[in-house]
mmCIF file of C-alpha atoms and ligand atoms in Angstrom:
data_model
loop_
_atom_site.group_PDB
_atom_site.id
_atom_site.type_symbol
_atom_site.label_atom_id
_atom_site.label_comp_id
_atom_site.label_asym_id
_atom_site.label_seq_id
_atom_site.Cartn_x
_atom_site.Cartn_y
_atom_site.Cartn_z
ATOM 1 C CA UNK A 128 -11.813 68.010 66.856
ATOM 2 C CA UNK A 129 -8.053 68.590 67.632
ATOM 3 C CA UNK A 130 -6.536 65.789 70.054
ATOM 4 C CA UNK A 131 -5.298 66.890 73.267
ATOM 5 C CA UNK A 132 -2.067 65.751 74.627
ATOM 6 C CA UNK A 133 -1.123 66.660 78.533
ATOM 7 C CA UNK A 134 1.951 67.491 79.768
ATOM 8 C CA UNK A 135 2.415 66.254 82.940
ATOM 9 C CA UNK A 136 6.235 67.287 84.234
ATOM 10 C CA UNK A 137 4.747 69.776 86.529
ATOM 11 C CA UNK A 138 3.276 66.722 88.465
ATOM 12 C CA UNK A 139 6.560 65.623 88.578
ATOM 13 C CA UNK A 140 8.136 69.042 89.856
ATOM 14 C CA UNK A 141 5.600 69.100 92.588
ATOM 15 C CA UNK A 142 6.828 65.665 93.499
ATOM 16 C CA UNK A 143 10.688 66.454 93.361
ATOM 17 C CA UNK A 144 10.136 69.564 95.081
ATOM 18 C CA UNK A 145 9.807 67.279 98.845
ATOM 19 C CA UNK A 146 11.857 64.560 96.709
ATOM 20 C CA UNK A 147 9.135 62.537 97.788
ATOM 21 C CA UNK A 148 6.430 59.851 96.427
ATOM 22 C CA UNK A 149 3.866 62.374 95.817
ATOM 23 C CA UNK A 150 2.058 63.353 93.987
ATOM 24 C CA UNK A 151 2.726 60.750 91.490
ATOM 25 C CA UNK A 152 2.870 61.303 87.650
ATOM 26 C CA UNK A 153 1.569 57.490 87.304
ATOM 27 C CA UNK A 154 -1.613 58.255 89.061
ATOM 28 C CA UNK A 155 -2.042 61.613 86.989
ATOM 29 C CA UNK A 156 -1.657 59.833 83.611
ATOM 30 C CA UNK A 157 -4.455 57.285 84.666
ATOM 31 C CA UNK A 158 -6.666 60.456 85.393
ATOM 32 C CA UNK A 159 -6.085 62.265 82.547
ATOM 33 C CA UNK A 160 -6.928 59.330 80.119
ATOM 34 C CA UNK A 161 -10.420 58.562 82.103
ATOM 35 C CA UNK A 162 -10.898 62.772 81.741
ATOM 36 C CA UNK A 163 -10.682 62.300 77.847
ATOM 37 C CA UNK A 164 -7.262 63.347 76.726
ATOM 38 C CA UNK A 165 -5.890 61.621 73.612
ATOM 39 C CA UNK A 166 -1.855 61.969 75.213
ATOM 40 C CA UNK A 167 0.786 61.921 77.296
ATOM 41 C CA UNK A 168 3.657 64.225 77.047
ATOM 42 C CA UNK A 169 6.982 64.086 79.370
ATOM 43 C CA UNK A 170 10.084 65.583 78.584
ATOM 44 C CA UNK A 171 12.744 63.977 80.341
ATOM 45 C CA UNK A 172 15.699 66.500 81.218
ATOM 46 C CA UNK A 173 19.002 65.610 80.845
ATOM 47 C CA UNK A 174 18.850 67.397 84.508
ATOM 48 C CA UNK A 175 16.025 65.244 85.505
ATOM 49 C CA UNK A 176 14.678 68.284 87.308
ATOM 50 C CA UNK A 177 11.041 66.822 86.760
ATOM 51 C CA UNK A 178 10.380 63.310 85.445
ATOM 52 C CA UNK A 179 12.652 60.493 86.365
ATOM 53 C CA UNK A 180 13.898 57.250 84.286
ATOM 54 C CA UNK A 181 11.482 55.266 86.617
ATOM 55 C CA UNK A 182 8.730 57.504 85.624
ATOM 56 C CA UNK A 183 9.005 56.644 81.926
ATOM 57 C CA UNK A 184 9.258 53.189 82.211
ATOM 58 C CA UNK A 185 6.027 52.955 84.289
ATOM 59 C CA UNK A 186 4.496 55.340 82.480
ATOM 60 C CA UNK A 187 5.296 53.164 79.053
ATOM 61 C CA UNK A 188 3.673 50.521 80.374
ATOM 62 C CA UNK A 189 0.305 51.841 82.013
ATOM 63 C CA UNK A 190 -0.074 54.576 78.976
ATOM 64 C CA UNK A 191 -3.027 53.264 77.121
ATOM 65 C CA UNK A 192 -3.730 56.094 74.805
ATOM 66 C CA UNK A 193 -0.183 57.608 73.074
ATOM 67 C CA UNK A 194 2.705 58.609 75.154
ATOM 68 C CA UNK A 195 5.037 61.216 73.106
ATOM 69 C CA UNK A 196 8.374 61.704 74.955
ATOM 70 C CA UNK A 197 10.347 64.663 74.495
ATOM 71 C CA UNK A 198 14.200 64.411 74.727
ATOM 72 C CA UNK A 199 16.975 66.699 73.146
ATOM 73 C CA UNK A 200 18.420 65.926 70.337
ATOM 74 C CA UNK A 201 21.774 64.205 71.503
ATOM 75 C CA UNK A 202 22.811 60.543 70.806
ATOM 76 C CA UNK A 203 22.510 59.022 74.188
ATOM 77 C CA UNK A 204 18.889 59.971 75.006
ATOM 78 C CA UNK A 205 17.528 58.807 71.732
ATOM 79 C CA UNK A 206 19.522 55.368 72.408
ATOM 80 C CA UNK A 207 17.392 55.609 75.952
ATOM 81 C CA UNK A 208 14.491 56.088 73.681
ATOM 82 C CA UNK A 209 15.014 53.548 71.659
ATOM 83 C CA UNK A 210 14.894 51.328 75.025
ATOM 84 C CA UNK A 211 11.502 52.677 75.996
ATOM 85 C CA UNK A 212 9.918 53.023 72.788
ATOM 86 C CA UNK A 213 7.194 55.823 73.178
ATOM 87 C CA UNK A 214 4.678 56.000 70.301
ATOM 88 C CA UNK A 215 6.427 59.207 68.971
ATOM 89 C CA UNK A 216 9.476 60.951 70.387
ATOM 90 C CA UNK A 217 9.881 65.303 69.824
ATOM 91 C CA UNK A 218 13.197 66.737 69.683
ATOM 92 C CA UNK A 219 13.314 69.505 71.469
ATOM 93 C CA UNK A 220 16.085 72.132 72.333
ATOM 94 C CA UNK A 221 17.677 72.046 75.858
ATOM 95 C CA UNK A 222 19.546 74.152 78.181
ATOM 96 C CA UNK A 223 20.325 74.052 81.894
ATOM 97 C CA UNK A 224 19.618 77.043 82.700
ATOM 98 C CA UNK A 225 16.161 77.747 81.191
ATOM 99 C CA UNK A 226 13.155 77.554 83.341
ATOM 100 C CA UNK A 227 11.090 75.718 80.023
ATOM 101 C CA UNK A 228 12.034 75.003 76.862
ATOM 102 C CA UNK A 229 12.961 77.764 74.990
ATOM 103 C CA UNK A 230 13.013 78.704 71.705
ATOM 104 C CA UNK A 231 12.082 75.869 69.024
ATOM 105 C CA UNK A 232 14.989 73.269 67.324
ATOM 106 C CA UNK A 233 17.465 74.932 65.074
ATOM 107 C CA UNK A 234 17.284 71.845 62.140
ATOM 108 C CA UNK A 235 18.075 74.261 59.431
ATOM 109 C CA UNK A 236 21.493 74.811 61.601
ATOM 110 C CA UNK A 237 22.232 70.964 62.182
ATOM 111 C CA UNK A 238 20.832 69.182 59.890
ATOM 112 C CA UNK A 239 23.377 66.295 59.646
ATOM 113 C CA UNK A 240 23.257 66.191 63.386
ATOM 114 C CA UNK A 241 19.078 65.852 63.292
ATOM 115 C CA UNK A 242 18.982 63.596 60.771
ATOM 116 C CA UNK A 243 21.228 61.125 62.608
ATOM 117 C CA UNK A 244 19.108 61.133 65.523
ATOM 118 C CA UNK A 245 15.857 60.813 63.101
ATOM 119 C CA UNK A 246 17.087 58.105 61.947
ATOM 120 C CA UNK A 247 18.603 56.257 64.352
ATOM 121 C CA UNK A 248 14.883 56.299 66.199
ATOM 122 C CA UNK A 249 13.296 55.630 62.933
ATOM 123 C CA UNK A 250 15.802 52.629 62.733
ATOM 124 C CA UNK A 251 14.052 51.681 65.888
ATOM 125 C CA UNK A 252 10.612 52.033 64.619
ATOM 126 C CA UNK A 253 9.822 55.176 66.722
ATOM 127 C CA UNK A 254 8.000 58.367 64.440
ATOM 128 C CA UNK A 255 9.881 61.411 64.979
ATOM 129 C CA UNK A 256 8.485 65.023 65.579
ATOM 130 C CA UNK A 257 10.754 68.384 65.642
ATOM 131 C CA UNK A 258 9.182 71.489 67.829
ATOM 132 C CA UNK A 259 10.743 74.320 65.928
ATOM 133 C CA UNK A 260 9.104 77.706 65.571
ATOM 134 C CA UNK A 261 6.502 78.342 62.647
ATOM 135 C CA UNK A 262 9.127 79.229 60.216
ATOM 136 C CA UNK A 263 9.131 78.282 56.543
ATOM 137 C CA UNK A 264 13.058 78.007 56.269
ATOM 138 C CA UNK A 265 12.626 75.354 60.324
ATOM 139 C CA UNK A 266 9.620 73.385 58.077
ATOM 140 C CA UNK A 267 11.412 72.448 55.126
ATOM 141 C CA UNK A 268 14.413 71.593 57.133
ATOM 142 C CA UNK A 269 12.060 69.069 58.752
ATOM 143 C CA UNK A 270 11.159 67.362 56.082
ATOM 144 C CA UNK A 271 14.599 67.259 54.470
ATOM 145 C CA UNK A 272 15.778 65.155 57.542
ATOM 146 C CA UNK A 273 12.690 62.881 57.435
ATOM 147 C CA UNK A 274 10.568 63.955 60.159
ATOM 148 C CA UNK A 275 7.044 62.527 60.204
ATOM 149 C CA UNK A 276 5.489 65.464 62.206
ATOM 150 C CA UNK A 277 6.138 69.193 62.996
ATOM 151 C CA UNK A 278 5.632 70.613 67.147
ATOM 152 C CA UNK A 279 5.029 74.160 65.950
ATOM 153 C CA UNK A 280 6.060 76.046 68.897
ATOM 154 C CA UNK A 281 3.425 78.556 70.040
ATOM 155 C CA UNK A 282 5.012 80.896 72.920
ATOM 156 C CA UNK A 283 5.683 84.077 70.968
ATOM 157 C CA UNK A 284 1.701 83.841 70.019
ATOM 158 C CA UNK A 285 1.120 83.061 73.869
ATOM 159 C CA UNK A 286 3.250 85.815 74.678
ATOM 160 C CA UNK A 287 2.280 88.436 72.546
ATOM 161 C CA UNK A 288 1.359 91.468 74.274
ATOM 162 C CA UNK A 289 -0.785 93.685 71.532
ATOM 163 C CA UNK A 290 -3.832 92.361 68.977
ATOM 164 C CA UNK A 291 -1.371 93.528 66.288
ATOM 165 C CA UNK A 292 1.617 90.799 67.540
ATOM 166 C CA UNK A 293 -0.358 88.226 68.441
ATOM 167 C CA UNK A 294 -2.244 88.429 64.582
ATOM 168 C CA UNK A 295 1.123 87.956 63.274
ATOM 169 C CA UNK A 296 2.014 84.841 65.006
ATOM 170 C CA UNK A 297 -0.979 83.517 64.283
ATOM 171 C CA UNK A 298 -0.306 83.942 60.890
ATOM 172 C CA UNK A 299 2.968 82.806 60.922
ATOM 173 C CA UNK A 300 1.523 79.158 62.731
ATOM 174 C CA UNK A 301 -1.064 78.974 59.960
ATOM 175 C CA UNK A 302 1.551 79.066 57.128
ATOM 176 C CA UNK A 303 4.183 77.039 58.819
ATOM 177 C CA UNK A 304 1.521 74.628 59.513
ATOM 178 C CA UNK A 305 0.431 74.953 55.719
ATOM 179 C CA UNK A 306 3.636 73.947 54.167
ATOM 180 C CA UNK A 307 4.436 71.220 56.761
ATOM 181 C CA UNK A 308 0.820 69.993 56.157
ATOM 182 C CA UNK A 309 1.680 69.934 52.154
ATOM 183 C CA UNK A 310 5.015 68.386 52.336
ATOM 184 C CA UNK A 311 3.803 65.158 54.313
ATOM 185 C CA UNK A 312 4.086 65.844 57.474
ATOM 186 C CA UNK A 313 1.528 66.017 61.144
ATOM 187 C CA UNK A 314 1.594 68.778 62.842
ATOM 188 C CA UNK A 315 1.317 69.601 66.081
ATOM 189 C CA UNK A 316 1.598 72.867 68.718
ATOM 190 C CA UNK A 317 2.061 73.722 71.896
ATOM 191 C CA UNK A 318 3.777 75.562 74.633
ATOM 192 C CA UNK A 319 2.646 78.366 76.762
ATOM 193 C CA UNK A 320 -1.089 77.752 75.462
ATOM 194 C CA UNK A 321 -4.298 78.482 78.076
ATOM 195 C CA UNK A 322 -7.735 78.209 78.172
ATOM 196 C CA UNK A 323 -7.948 81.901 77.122
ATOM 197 C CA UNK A 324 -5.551 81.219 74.257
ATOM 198 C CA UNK A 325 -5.775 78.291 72.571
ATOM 199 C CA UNK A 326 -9.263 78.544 71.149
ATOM 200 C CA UNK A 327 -7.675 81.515 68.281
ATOM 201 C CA UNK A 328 -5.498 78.490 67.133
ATOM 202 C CA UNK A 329 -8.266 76.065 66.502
ATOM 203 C CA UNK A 330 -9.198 77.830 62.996
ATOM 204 C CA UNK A 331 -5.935 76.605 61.978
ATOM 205 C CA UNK A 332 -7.357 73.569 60.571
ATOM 206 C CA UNK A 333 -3.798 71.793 59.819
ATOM 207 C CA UNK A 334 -3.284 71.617 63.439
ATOM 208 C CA UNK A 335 -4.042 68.298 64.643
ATOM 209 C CA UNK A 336 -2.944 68.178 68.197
ATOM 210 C CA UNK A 337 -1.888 70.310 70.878
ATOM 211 C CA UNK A 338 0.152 69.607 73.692
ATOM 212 C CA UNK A 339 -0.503 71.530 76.741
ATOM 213 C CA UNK A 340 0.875 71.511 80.096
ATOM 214 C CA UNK A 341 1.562 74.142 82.729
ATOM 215 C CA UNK A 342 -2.142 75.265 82.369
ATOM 216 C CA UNK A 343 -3.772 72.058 82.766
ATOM 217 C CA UNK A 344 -1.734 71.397 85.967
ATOM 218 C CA UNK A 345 -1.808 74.069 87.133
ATOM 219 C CA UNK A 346 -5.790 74.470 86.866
ATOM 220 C CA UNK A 347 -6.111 70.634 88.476
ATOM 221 C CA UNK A 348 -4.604 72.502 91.585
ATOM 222 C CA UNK A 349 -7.747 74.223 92.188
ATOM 223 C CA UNK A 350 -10.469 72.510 90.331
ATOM 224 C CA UNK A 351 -9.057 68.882 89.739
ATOM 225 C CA UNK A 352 -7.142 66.996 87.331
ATOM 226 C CA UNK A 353 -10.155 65.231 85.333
ATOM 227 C CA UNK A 354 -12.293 68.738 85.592
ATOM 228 C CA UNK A 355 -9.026 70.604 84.018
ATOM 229 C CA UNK A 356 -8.696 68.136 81.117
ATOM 230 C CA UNK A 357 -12.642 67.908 79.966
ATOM 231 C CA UNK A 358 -12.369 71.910 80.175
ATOM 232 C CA UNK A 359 -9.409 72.140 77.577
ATOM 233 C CA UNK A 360 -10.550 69.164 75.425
ATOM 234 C CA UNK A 361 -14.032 70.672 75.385
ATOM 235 C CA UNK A 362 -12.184 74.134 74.199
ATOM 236 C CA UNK A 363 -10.647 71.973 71.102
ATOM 237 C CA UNK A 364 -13.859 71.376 69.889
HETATM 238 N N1 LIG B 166 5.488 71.159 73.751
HETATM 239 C C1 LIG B 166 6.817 71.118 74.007
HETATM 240 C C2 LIG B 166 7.738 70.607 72.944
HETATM 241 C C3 LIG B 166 7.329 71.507 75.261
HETATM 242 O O1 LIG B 166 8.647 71.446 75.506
HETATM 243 C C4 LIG B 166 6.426 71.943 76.257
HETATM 244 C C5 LIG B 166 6.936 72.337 77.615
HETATM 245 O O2 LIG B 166 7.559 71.273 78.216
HETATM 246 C C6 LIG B 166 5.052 71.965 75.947
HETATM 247 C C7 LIG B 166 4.617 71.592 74.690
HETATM 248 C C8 LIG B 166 4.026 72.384 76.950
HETATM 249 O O3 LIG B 166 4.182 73.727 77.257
HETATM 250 P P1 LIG B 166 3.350 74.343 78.445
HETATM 251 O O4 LIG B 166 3.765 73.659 79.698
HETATM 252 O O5 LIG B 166 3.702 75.794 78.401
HETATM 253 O O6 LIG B 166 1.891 74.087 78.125
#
């Protein structure tokens, strides 16, 4: 069975949207864990439109499972990592003006720039995972700067609009997770996945663990936070 790790900004942007106490991410990462899920994933902005500082140190300390944090790949927030120490940090691309991450990490473009950051957190004992898209040339990049996993990024599969497209992509993630699986590395997916979605992916049996976010939350609106988890875990089985 593929693990499960939730996303939970979007508790976060509820919260910051009164700039308020509520609801709290804390109280959602307790819930999730007692639902079944084998993660927690935050990604903390250099905007801090969602989750705050305070956030990560709490959540550091009450995470009992894994907690994977995803930062960009820029000198200062990997030496804030470093202070934290998450079980794994993922690099991820950033811009301002995107409503959610697009795109995955160029490393093929900057590799020198990558691996500094690789290894400055692997200096610090921290694993290191790069969300790039499933492309051969993005995989080997990855391993040539040392990372120990692979995010493969799945929103052009989530956001394919004919069979045709979406077969494609989901060729594409089985290869790219092929070769990263063969050269060393974990891999992982996620982005823009759904409970109508993400069961395709399971085949791919080189995916180990996918990281999910805006569905789950926004399915605990309606049916509950523990209910949305056991749904999507049971789907990974
Ligand atoms: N993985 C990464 C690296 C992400 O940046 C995100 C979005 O923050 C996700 C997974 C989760 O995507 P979604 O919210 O669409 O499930």
């Amino acid at each position: 069975m593929a693990r499960l790790g939730v996303n939970i900004d979007h508790v976060a942007t509820l919260r910051q949207a009164r700039g308020g106490i509520e609801p709290d991410p804390i109280a959602a990462a307790v819930l999730v864990e007692l639902a079944g899920a084998d993660g927690l994933v935050v990604h903390l902005r250099e905007d801090r439109r969602h989750i705050q500082d305070r956030d990560l140190t709490r959540l550091r300390e009450i995470v009992q499972t894994k907690l994977d944090l995803e930062i960009a790949a820029d000198e200062s927030m990997a030496k804030m990592a470093l202070s934290v120490k998450p079980h794994l940090v993922t690099l991820v691309p950033e811009r301002r003006q995107e409503l959610t991450t697009e795109g995955g990490l160029d490393v093929d473009g900057q590799r020198d720039k990558i691996q500094k950051i690789v290894e400055l957190l692997h200096d610090g004992g921290i694993p290191v995972s790069l969300f790039i898209e499933p492309d051969l040339v993005q995989v080997k990049a990855a391993h040539k700067v040392a990372a120990d996993y692979v995010e493969l990024h799945t929103g052009r599969y989530a956001n394919a609009k004919r069979a045709k497209e979406e077969q494609l992509e989901v060729e594409a993630l089985s290869q790219a997770a092929k070769l990263a699986y063969k050269l060393g590395m974990g891999v992982n997916a996620g982005h823009g996945l759904n409970y109508r979605n993400v069961k395709r992916l399971t085949h791919i049996q080189e995916i180990v663990e996918y990281n999910i976010g805006h569905s789950i939350i926004a399915r605990a609106v309606l049916v509950g936070l523990e209910r949305a988890v056991r749904e999507m875990k049971q789907l990974l089985s």
